[in-house]
PDB file of C-alpha atoms in Angstrom:
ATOM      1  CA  UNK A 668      42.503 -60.632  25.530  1.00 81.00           C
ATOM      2  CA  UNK A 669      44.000 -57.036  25.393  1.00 82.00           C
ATOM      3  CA  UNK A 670      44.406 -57.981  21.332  1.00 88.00           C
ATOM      4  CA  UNK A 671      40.276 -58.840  21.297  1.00 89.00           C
ATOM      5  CA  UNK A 672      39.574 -55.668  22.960  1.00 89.00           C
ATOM      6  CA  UNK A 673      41.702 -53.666  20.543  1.00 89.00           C
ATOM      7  CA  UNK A 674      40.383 -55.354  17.897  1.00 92.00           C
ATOM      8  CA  UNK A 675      36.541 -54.508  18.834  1.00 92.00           C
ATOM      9  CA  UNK A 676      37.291 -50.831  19.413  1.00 93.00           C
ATOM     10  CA  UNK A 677      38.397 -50.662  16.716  1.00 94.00           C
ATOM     11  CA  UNK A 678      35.698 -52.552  14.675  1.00 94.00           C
ATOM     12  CA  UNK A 679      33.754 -49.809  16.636  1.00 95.00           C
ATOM     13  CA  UNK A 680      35.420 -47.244  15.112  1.00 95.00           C
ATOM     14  CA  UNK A 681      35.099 -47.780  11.596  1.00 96.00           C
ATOM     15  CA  UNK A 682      31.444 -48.726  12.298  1.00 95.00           C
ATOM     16  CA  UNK A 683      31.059 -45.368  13.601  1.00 95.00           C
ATOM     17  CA  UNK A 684      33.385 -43.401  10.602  1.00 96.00           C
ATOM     18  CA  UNK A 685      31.326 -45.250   7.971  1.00 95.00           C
ATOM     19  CA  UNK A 686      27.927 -44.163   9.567  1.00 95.00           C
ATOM     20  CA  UNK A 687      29.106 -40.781  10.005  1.00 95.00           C
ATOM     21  CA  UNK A 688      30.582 -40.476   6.289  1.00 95.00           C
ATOM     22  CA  UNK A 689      26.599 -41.768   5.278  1.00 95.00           C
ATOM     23  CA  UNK A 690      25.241 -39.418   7.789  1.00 96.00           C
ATOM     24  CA  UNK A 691      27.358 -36.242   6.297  1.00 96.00           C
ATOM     25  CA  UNK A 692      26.430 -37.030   3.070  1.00 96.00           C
ATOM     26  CA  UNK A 693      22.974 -37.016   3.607  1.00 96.00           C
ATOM     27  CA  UNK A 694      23.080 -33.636   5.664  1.00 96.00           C
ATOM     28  CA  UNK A 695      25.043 -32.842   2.575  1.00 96.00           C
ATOM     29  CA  UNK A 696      22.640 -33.725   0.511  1.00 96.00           C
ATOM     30  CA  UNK A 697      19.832 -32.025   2.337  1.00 96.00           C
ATOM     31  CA  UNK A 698      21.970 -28.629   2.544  1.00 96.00           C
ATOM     32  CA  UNK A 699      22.221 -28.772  -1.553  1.00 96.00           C
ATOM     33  CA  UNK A 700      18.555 -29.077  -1.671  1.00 96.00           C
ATOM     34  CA  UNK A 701      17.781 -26.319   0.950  1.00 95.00           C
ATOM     35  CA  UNK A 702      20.433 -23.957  -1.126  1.00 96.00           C
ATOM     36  CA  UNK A 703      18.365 -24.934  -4.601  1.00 95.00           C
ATOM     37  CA  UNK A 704      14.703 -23.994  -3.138  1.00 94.00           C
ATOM     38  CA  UNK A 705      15.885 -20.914  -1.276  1.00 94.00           C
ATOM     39  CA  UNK A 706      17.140 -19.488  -4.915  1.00 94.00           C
ATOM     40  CA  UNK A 707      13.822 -20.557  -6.187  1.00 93.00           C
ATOM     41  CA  UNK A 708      12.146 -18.875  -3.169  1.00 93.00           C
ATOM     42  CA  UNK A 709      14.259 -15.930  -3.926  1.00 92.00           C
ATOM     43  CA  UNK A 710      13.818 -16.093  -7.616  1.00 91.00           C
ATOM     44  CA  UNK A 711      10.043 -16.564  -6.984  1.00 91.00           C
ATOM     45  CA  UNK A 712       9.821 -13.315  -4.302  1.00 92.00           C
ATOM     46  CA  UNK A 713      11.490 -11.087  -6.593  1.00 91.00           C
ATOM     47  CA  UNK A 714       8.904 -11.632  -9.320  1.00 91.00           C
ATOM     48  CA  UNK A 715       6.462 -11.384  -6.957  1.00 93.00           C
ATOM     49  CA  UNK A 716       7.420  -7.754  -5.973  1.00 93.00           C
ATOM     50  CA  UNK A 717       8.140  -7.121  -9.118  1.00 93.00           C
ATOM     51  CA  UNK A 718       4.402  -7.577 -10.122  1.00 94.00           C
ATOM     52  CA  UNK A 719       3.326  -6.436  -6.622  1.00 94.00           C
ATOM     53  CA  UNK A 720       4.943  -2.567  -7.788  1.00 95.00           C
ATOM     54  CA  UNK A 721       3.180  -2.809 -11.084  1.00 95.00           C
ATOM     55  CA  UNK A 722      -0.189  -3.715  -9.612  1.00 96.00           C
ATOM     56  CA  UNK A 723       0.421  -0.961  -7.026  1.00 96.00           C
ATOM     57  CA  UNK A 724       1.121   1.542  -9.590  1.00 95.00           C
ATOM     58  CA  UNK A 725      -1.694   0.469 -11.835  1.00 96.00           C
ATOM     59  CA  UNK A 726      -3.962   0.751  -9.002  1.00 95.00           C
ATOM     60  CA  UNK A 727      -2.765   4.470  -8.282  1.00 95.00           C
ATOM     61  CA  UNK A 728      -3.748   5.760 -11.570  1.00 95.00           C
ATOM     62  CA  UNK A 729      -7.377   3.823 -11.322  1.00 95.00           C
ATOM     63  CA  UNK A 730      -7.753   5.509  -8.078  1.00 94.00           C
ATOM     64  CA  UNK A 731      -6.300   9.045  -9.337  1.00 93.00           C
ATOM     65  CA  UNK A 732      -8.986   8.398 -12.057  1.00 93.00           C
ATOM     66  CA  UNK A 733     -11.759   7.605 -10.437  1.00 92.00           C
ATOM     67  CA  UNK A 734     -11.473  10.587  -8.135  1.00 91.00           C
ATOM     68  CA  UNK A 735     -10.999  12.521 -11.512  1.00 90.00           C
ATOM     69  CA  UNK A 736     -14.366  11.540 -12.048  1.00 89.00           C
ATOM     70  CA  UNK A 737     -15.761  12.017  -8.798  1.00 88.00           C
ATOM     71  CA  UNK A 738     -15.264  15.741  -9.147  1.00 87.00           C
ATOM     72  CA  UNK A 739     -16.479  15.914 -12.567  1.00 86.00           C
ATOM     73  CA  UNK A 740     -19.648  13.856 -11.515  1.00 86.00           C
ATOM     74  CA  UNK A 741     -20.464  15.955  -8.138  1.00 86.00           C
ATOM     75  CA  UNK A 742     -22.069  18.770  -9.726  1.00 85.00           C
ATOM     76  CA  UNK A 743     -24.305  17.008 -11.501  1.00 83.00           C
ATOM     77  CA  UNK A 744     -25.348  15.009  -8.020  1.00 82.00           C
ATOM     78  CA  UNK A 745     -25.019  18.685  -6.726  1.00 86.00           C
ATOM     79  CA  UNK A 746     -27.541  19.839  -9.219  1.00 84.00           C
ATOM     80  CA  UNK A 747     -29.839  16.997  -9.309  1.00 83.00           C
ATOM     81  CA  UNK A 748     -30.373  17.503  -4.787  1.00 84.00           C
ATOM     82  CA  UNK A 749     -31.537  21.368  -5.973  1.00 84.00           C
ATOM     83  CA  UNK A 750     -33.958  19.999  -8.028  1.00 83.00           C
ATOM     84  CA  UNK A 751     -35.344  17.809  -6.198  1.00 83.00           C
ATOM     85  CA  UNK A 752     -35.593  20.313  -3.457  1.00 85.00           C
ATOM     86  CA  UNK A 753     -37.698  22.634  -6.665  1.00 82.00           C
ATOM     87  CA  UNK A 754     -39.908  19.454  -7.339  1.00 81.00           C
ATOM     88  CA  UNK A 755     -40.392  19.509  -3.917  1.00 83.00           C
ATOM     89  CA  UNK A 756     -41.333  22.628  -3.362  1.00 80.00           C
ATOM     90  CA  UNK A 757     -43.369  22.695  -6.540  1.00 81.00           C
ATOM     91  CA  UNK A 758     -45.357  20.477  -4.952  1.00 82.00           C
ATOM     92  CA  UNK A 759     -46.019  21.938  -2.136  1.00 82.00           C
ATOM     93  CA  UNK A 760     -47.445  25.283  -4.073  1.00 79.00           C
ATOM     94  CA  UNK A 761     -49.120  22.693  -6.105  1.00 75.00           C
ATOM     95  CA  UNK A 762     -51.320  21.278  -3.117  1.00 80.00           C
ATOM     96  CA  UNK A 763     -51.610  25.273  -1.273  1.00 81.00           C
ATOM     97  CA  UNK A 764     -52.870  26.190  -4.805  1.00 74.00           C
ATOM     98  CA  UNK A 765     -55.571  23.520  -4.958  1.00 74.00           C
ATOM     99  CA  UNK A 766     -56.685  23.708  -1.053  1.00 76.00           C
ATOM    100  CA  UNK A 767     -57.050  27.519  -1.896  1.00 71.00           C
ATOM    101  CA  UNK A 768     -58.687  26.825  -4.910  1.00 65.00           C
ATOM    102  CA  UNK A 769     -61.250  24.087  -3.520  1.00 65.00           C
ATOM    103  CA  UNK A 770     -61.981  26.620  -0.669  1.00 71.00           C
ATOM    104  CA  UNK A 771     -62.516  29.379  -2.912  1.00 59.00           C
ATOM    105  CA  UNK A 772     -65.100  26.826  -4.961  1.00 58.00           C
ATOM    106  CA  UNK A 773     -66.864  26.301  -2.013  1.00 61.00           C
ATOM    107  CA  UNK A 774     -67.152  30.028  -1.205  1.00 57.00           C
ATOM    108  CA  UNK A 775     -68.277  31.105  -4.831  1.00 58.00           C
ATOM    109  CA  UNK A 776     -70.681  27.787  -4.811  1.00 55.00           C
ATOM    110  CA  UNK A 777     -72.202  29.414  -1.517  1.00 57.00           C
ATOM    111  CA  UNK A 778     -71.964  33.312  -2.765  1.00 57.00           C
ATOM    112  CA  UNK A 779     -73.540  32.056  -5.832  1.00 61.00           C
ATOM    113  CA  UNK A 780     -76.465  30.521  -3.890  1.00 59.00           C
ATOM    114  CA  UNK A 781     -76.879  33.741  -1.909  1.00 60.00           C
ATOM    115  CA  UNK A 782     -77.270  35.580  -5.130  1.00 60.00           C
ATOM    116  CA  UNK A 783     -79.821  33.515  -6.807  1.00 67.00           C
ATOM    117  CA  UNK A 784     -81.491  33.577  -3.693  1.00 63.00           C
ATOM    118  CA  UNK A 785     -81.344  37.130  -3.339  1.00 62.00           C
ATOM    119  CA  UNK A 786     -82.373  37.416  -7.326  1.00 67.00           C
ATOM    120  CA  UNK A 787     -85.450  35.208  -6.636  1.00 64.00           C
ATOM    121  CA  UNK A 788     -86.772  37.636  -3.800  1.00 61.00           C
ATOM    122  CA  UNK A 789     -86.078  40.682  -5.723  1.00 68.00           C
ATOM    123  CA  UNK A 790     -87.736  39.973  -8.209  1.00 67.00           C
ATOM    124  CA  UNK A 791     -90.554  38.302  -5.809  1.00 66.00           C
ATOM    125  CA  UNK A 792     -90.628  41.483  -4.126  1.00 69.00           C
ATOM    126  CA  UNK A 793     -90.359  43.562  -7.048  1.00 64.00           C
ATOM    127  CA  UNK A 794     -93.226  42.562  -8.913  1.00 56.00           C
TER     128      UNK A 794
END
């Protein structure tokens, strides 16, 4: 009986050396893969920053020229704000003008009135 016993331990144990040779190959064959797409990875994040830099360095000279042109552009925004503020003012003359002017018609309209009047008995009074 001791012989059976023997002899199904070690059945056991070549049951359990085979499954662990399959078992270490496939963890084998899992590492190889995981050590293939971490180059890739690698290979891919260097390009990445690689083009990241460029980009970067392509969108410091926009920048640099845009503000270039922000200062050359100011005056003239500068400029057209006084202008406005002229037009502006224009205007306003414009309108004080034209109320002075109206009242001033009225005034001359009523002088004028007074003087014809003034004519008419004159020469009423004259006669």
């Amino acid at each position: 009986m001791l012989e059976i016993s023997y002899s199904l331990v070690a059945v056991a144990l070549i049951a359990l050396i085979v499954y662990s040779i399959f078992l270490v190959r496939k963890i084998s064959n899992v590492v190889d893969e995981t050590e293939k797409t971490i180059k890739v990875l690698t290979t891919d994040v260097n390009v990445t920053l690689y083009q990241t830099n460029e980009l970067l360095a392509k969108v410091n000279v926009l920048t640099d020229d845009i503000n270039g042109k922000m200062e050359t552009i100011e005056p003239l925004f500068t400029a057209v704000a006084d202008l406005s503020l002229s037009v502006s003012d224009l205007n306003n003359s414009a309108r004080n003008l034209s109320k002075k002017a109206a009242t001033a018609g009225k005034n001359s309209v009523k002088a004028g009135a007074g003087l014809t009047a003034w004519r008419l008995l004159s020469k009423f009074f004259n006669r």
